[in-house]
Amino acid sequence: SAVISQKPSRDICQRGTSLTIQCQVDSQVTMMFWYRQQPGQSLTLIATANQGSEATYESGFVIDKFPISRPNLTFSTLTVSNMSPEDSSIYLCSVEADSYEQYFGPGTRLTVT
Amino acid sequence: QKEVEQNSGPLSVPEGAIASLNCTYSDRGSQSFFWYRQYSGKSPELIMFIYSNGDKEDGRFTAQLNKASQYVSLLIRDSQPSDSATYLCAVKGYSSASKIIFGSGTRLSIRP
């Protein structure tokens, strides 16, 4: 299984600001994903990030709000832009392994005030 | 719309008993099936995956798949209080480009 780290682990941000979340994997992977999880809710896929191509966003998520970078096979960032209290959530990155299983990072707990 | 359905629970099971978690899925072409465990405040942890009809055992965990009935289950034998968590069922379609669809999870509580 892959070892995934995320930074920051948590943050408290003011409305209107932006936060960039970093995701680092200990091995090269093709597929990386960004999810959001509200308290007590299941996972909501934000976008799929493949190295060398533009991220693919799910319905309800747009690049202007959640720009993603994928500069190499071990790293990705997700930016939450122009934040509002509704963006308060846990943000998770995950990677897909050879047998299509996904492994998750520890998550970033974001609170917007 | 492809769906994965789970009973939200909570499912309460006495310590030492068998906990049975169930999941149904709508996409008949699904090929890969996963169970994740998520403790409160933590990220999901993969505990089992299964691709073929039948049972797959790993320690106290058994995953069961019935593609004809579009049904996958997770059995936890000799349940322990540390098994108390939310269990997420996840299903992936036939194509390598298909996304994993997660269920909403079942909360399991093991009572001493």
mmCIF file with all atom_site columns, N, CA, C and O in Angstrom, chain A residues 67-93:
data_model
loop_
_atom_site.group_PDB
_atom_site.id
_atom_site.type_symbol
_atom_site.label_atom_id
_atom_site.label_alt_id
_atom_site.label_comp_id
_atom_site.label_asym_id
_atom_site.label_entity_id
_atom_site.label_seq_id
_atom_site.pdbx_PDB_ins_code
_atom_site.Cartn_x
_atom_site.Cartn_y
_atom_site.Cartn_z
_atom_site.occupancy
_atom_site.B_iso_or_equiv
_atom_site.pdbx_formal_charge
_atom_site.auth_seq_id
_atom_site.auth_comp_id
_atom_site.auth_asym_id
_atom_site.auth_atom_id
_atom_site.pdbx_PDB_model_num
ATOM 1   N N  . PRO A 1 67 ? -8.756  24.861 -7.923  1.00 0.00 ? 67 PRO A N  1
ATOM 2   C CA . PRO A 1 67 ? -7.662  24.552 -8.856  1.00 0.00 ? 67 PRO A CA 1
ATOM 3   C C  . PRO A 1 67 ? -6.753  23.463 -8.293  1.00 0.00 ? 67 PRO A C  1
ATOM 4   O O  . PRO A 1 67 ? -6.476  23.420 -7.090  1.00 0.00 ? 67 PRO A O  1
ATOM 5   N N  . ILE A 1 68 ? -6.325  22.593 -9.186  1.00 0.00 ? 68 ILE A N  1
ATOM 6   C CA . ILE A 1 68 ? -5.509  21.441 -8.817  1.00 0.00 ? 68 ILE A CA 1
ATOM 7   C C  . ILE A 1 68 ? -4.246  21.438 -9.649  1.00 0.00 ? 68 ILE A C  1
ATOM 8   O O  . ILE A 1 68 ? -4.272  21.720 -10.845 1.00 0.00 ? 68 ILE A O  1
ATOM 9   N N  . SER A 1 69 ? -3.135  21.121 -9.025  1.00 0.00 ? 69 SER A N  1
ATOM 10  C CA . SER A 1 69 ? -1.896  20.910 -9.769  1.00 0.00 ? 69 SER A CA 1
ATOM 11  C C  . SER A 1 69 ? -1.424  19.486 -9.576  1.00 0.00 ? 69 SER A C  1
ATOM 12  O O  . SER A 1 69 ? -1.690  18.864 -8.535  1.00 0.00 ? 69 SER A O  1
ATOM 13  N N  . ARG A 1 70 ? -0.761  18.959 -10.607 1.00 0.00 ? 70 ARG A N  1
ATOM 14  C CA . ARG A 1 70 ? -0.215  17.594 -10.536 1.00 0.00 ? 70 ARG A CA 1
ATOM 15  C C  . ARG A 1 70 ? 1.114   17.614 -11.297 1.00 0.00 ? 70 ARG A C  1
ATOM 16  O O  . ARG A 1 70 ? 1.215   17.138 -12.415 1.00 0.00 ? 70 ARG A O  1
ATOM 17  N N  . PRO A 1 71 ? 2.148   18.184 -10.678 1.00 0.00 ? 71 PRO A N  1
ATOM 18  C CA . PRO A 1 71 ? 3.389   18.397 -11.408 1.00 0.00 ? 71 PRO A CA 1
ATOM 19  C C  . PRO A 1 71 ? 4.196   17.126 -11.664 1.00 0.00 ? 71 PRO A C  1
ATOM 20  O O  . PRO A 1 71 ? 5.030   17.116 -12.572 1.00 0.00 ? 71 PRO A O  1
ATOM 21  N N  . ASN A 1 72 ? 4.002   16.081 -10.863 1.00 0.00 ? 72 ASN A N  1
ATOM 22  C CA . ASN A 1 72 ? 4.735   14.833 -11.069 1.00 0.00 ? 72 ASN A CA 1
ATOM 23  C C  . ASN A 1 72 ? 3.916   13.676 -10.524 1.00 0.00 ? 72 ASN A C  1
ATOM 24  O O  . ASN A 1 72 ? 2.759   13.850 -10.099 1.00 0.00 ? 72 ASN A O  1
ATOM 25  N N  . LEU A 1 73 ? 4.503   12.488 -10.542 1.00 0.00 ? 73 LEU A N  1
ATOM 26  C CA . LEU A 1 73 ? 3.750   11.281 -10.191 1.00 0.00 ? 73 LEU A CA 1
ATOM 27  C C  . LEU A 1 73 ? 3.656   11.019 -8.697  1.00 0.00 ? 73 LEU A C  1
ATOM 28  O O  . LEU A 1 73 ? 3.086   10.011 -8.277  1.00 0.00 ? 73 LEU A O  1
ATOM 29  N N  . THR A 1 74 ? 4.214   11.898 -7.877  1.00 0.00 ? 74 THR A N  1
ATOM 30  C CA . THR A 1 74 ? 4.158   11.690 -6.433  1.00 0.00 ? 74 THR A CA 1
ATOM 31  C C  . THR A 1 74 ? 3.541   12.862 -5.668  1.00 0.00 ? 74 THR A C  1
ATOM 32  O O  . THR A 1 74 ? 3.475   12.830 -4.429  1.00 0.00 ? 74 THR A O  1
ATOM 33  N N  . PHE A 1 75 ? 3.058   13.867 -6.353  1.00 0.00 ? 75 PHE A N  1
ATOM 34  C CA . PHE A 1 75 ? 2.653   15.084 -5.657  1.00 0.00 ? 75 PHE A CA 1
ATOM 35  C C  . PHE A 1 75 ? 1.466   15.739 -6.346  1.00 0.00 ? 75 PHE A C  1
ATOM 36  O O  . PHE A 1 75 ? 1.353   15.739 -7.576  1.00 0.00 ? 75 PHE A O  1
ATOM 37  N N  . SER A 1 76 ? 0.587   16.320 -5.528  1.00 0.00 ? 76 SER A N  1
ATOM 38  C CA . SER A 1 76 ? -0.541  17.092 -6.047  1.00 0.00 ? 76 SER A CA 1
ATOM 39  C C  . SER A 1 76 ? -0.934  18.140 -5.014  1.00 0.00 ? 76 SER A C  1
ATOM 40  O O  . SER A 1 76 ? -0.684  17.980 -3.812  1.00 0.00 ? 76 SER A O  1
ATOM 41  N N  . THR A 1 77 ? -1.528  19.211 -5.493  1.00 0.00 ? 77 THR A N  1
ATOM 42  C CA . THR A 1 77 ? -2.094  20.210 -4.594  1.00 0.00 ? 77 THR A CA 1
ATOM 43  C C  . THR A 1 77 ? -3.523  20.513 -4.993  1.00 0.00 ? 77 THR A C  1
ATOM 44  O O  . THR A 1 77 ? -3.882  20.443 -6.175  1.00 0.00 ? 77 THR A O  1
ATOM 45  N N  . LEU A 1 78 ? -4.322  20.834 -3.986  1.00 0.00 ? 78 LEU A N  1
ATOM 46  C CA . LEU A 1 78 ? -5.691  21.307 -4.169  1.00 0.00 ? 78 LEU A CA 1
ATOM 47  C C  . LEU A 1 78 ? -5.785  22.656 -3.474  1.00 0.00 ? 78 LEU A C  1
ATOM 48  O O  . LEU A 1 78 ? -5.415  22.779 -2.307  1.00 0.00 ? 78 LEU A O  1
ATOM 49  N N  . THR A 1 79 ? -6.262  23.656 -4.180  1.00 0.00 ? 79 THR A N  1
ATOM 50  C CA . THR A 1 79 ? -6.481  24.969 -3.579  1.00 0.00 ? 79 THR A CA 1
ATOM 51  C C  . THR A 1 79 ? -7.973  25.188 -3.420  1.00 0.00 ? 79 THR A C  1
ATOM 52  O O  . THR A 1 79 ? -8.743  24.935 -4.344  1.00 0.00 ? 79 THR A O  1
ATOM 53  N N  . VAL A 1 80 ? -8.373  25.617 -2.254  1.00 0.00 ? 80 VAL A N  1
ATOM 54  C CA . VAL A 1 80 ? -9.754  26.019 -2.012  1.00 0.00 ? 80 VAL A CA 1
ATOM 55  C C  . VAL A 1 80 ? -9.742  27.541 -2.020  1.00 0.00 ? 80 VAL A C  1
ATOM 56  O O  . VAL A 1 80 ? -9.126  28.175 -1.160  1.00 0.00 ? 80 VAL A O  1
ATOM 57  N N  . SER A 1 81 ? -10.387 28.109 -3.039  1.00 0.00 ? 81 SER A N  1
ATOM 58  C CA . SER A 1 81 ? -10.281 29.548 -3.287  1.00 0.00 ? 81 SER A CA 1
ATOM 59  C C  . SER A 1 81 ? -11.498 30.305 -2.773  1.00 0.00 ? 81 SER A C  1
ATOM 60  O O  . SER A 1 81 ? -12.600 29.759 -2.698  1.00 0.00 ? 81 SER A O  1
ATOM 61  N N  . ASN A 1 82 ? -11.254 31.560 -2.417  1.00 0.00 ? 82 ASN A N  1
ATOM 62  C CA . ASN A 1 82 ? -12.336 32.448 -2.009  1.00 0.00 ? 82 ASN A CA 1
ATOM 63  C C  . ASN A 1 82 ? -13.292 31.721 -1.052  1.00 0.00 ? 82 ASN A C  1
ATOM 64  O O  . ASN A 1 82 ? -14.483 31.582 -1.327  1.00 0.00 ? 82 ASN A O  1
ATOM 65  N N  . MET A 1 83 ? -12.752 31.279 0.040   1.00 0.00 ? 83 MET A N  1
ATOM 66  C CA . MET A 1 83 ? -13.486 30.375 0.928   1.00 0.00 ? 83 MET A CA 1
ATOM 67  C C  . MET A 1 83 ? -14.664 31.023 1.626   1.00 0.00 ? 83 MET A C  1
ATOM 68  O O  . MET A 1 83 ? -14.644 32.218 1.958   1.00 0.00 ? 83 MET A O  1
ATOM 69  N N  . SER A 1 84 ? -15.673 30.211 1.857   1.00 0.00 ? 84 SER A N  1
ATOM 70  C CA . SER A 1 84 ? -16.842 30.592 2.649   1.00 0.00 ? 84 SER A CA 1
ATOM 71  C C  . SER A 1 84 ? -17.038 29.522 3.724   1.00 0.00 ? 84 SER A C  1
ATOM 72  O O  . SER A 1 84 ? -16.457 28.438 3.639   1.00 0.00 ? 84 SER A O  1
ATOM 73  N N  . PRO A 1 85 ? -17.852 29.814 4.738   1.00 0.00 ? 85 PRO A N  1
ATOM 74  C CA . PRO A 1 85 ? -18.068 28.797 5.786   1.00 0.00 ? 85 PRO A CA 1
ATOM 75  C C  . PRO A 1 85 ? -18.560 27.450 5.228   1.00 0.00 ? 85 PRO A C  1
ATOM 76  O O  . PRO A 1 85 ? -18.288 26.405 5.838   1.00 0.00 ? 85 PRO A O  1
ATOM 77  N N  . GLU A 1 86 ? -19.236 27.462 4.090   1.00 0.00 ? 86 GLU A N  1
ATOM 78  C CA . GLU A 1 86 ? -19.724 26.214 3.487   1.00 0.00 ? 86 GLU A CA 1
ATOM 79  C C  . GLU A 1 86 ? -18.577 25.315 3.015   1.00 0.00 ? 86 GLU A C  1
ATOM 80  O O  . GLU A 1 86 ? -18.795 24.127 2.753   1.00 0.00 ? 86 GLU A O  1
ATOM 81  N N  . ASP A 1 87 ? -17.393 25.863 2.891   1.00 0.00 ? 87 ASP A N  1
ATOM 82  C CA . ASP A 1 87 ? -16.231 25.064 2.492   1.00 0.00 ? 87 ASP A CA 1
ATOM 83  C C  . ASP A 1 87 ? -15.595 24.335 3.667   1.00 0.00 ? 87 ASP A C  1
ATOM 84  O O  . ASP A 1 87 ? -14.670 23.537 3.481   1.00 0.00 ? 87 ASP A O  1
ATOM 85  N N  . SER A 1 88 ? -16.081 24.583 4.867   1.00 0.00 ? 88 SER A N  1
ATOM 86  C CA . SER A 1 88 ? -15.563 23.879 6.044   1.00 0.00 ? 88 SER A CA 1
ATOM 87  C C  . SER A 1 88 ? -15.844 22.391 5.883   1.00 0.00 ? 88 SER A C  1
ATOM 88  O O  . SER A 1 88 ? -16.988 21.970 5.709   1.00 0.00 ? 88 SER A O  1
ATOM 89  N N  . SER A 1 89 ? -14.787 21.604 5.925   1.00 0.00 ? 89 SER A N  1
ATOM 90  C CA . SER A 1 89 ? -14.923 20.181 5.641   1.00 0.00 ? 89 SER A CA 1
ATOM 91  C C  . SER A 1 89 ? -13.578 19.514 5.862   1.00 0.00 ? 89 SER A C  1
ATOM 92  O O  . SER A 1 89 ? -12.587 20.163 6.201   1.00 0.00 ? 89 SER A O  1
ATOM 93  N N  . ILE A 1 90 ? -13.556 18.207 5.679   1.00 0.00 ? 90 ILE A N  1
ATOM 94  C CA . ILE A 1 90 ? -12.300 17.474 5.625   1.00 0.00 ? 90 ILE A CA 1
ATOM 95  C C  . ILE A 1 90 ? -11.999 17.190 4.166   1.00 0.00 ? 90 ILE A C  1
ATOM 96  O O  . ILE A 1 90 ? -12.859 16.695 3.431   1.00 0.00 ? 90 ILE A O  1
ATOM 97  N N  . TYR A 1 91 ? -10.783 17.517 3.755   1.00 0.00 ? 91 TYR A N  1
ATOM 98  C CA . TYR A 1 91 ? -10.360 17.294 2.381   1.00 0.00 ? 91 TYR A CA 1
ATOM 99  C C  . TYR A 1 91 ? -9.336  16.155 2.379   1.00 0.00 ? 91 TYR A C  1
ATOM 100 O O  . TYR A 1 91 ? -8.369  16.168 3.134   1.00 0.00 ? 91 TYR A O  1
ATOM 101 N N  . LEU A 1 92 ? -9.596  15.186 1.521   1.00 0.00 ? 92 LEU A N  1
ATOM 102 C CA . LEU A 1 92 ? -8.778  13.972 1.479   1.00 0.00 ? 92 LEU A CA 1
ATOM 103 C C  . LEU A 1 92 ? -8.210  13.771 0.084   1.00 0.00 ? 92 LEU A C  1
ATOM 104 O O  . LEU A 1 92 ? -8.932  13.921 -0.911  1.00 0.00 ? 92 LEU A O  1
ATOM 105 N N  . CYS A 1 93 ? -6.955  13.411 0.011   1.00 0.00 ? 93 CYS A N  1
ATOM 106 C CA . CYS A 1 93 ? -6.425  12.947 -1.258  1.00 0.00 ? 93 CYS A CA 1
ATOM 107 C C  . CYS A 1 93 ? -6.297  11.429 -1.199  1.00 0.00 ? 93 CYS A C  1
ATOM 108 O O  . CYS A 1 93 ? -6.176  10.839 -0.118  1.00 0.00 ? 93 CYS A O  1
#
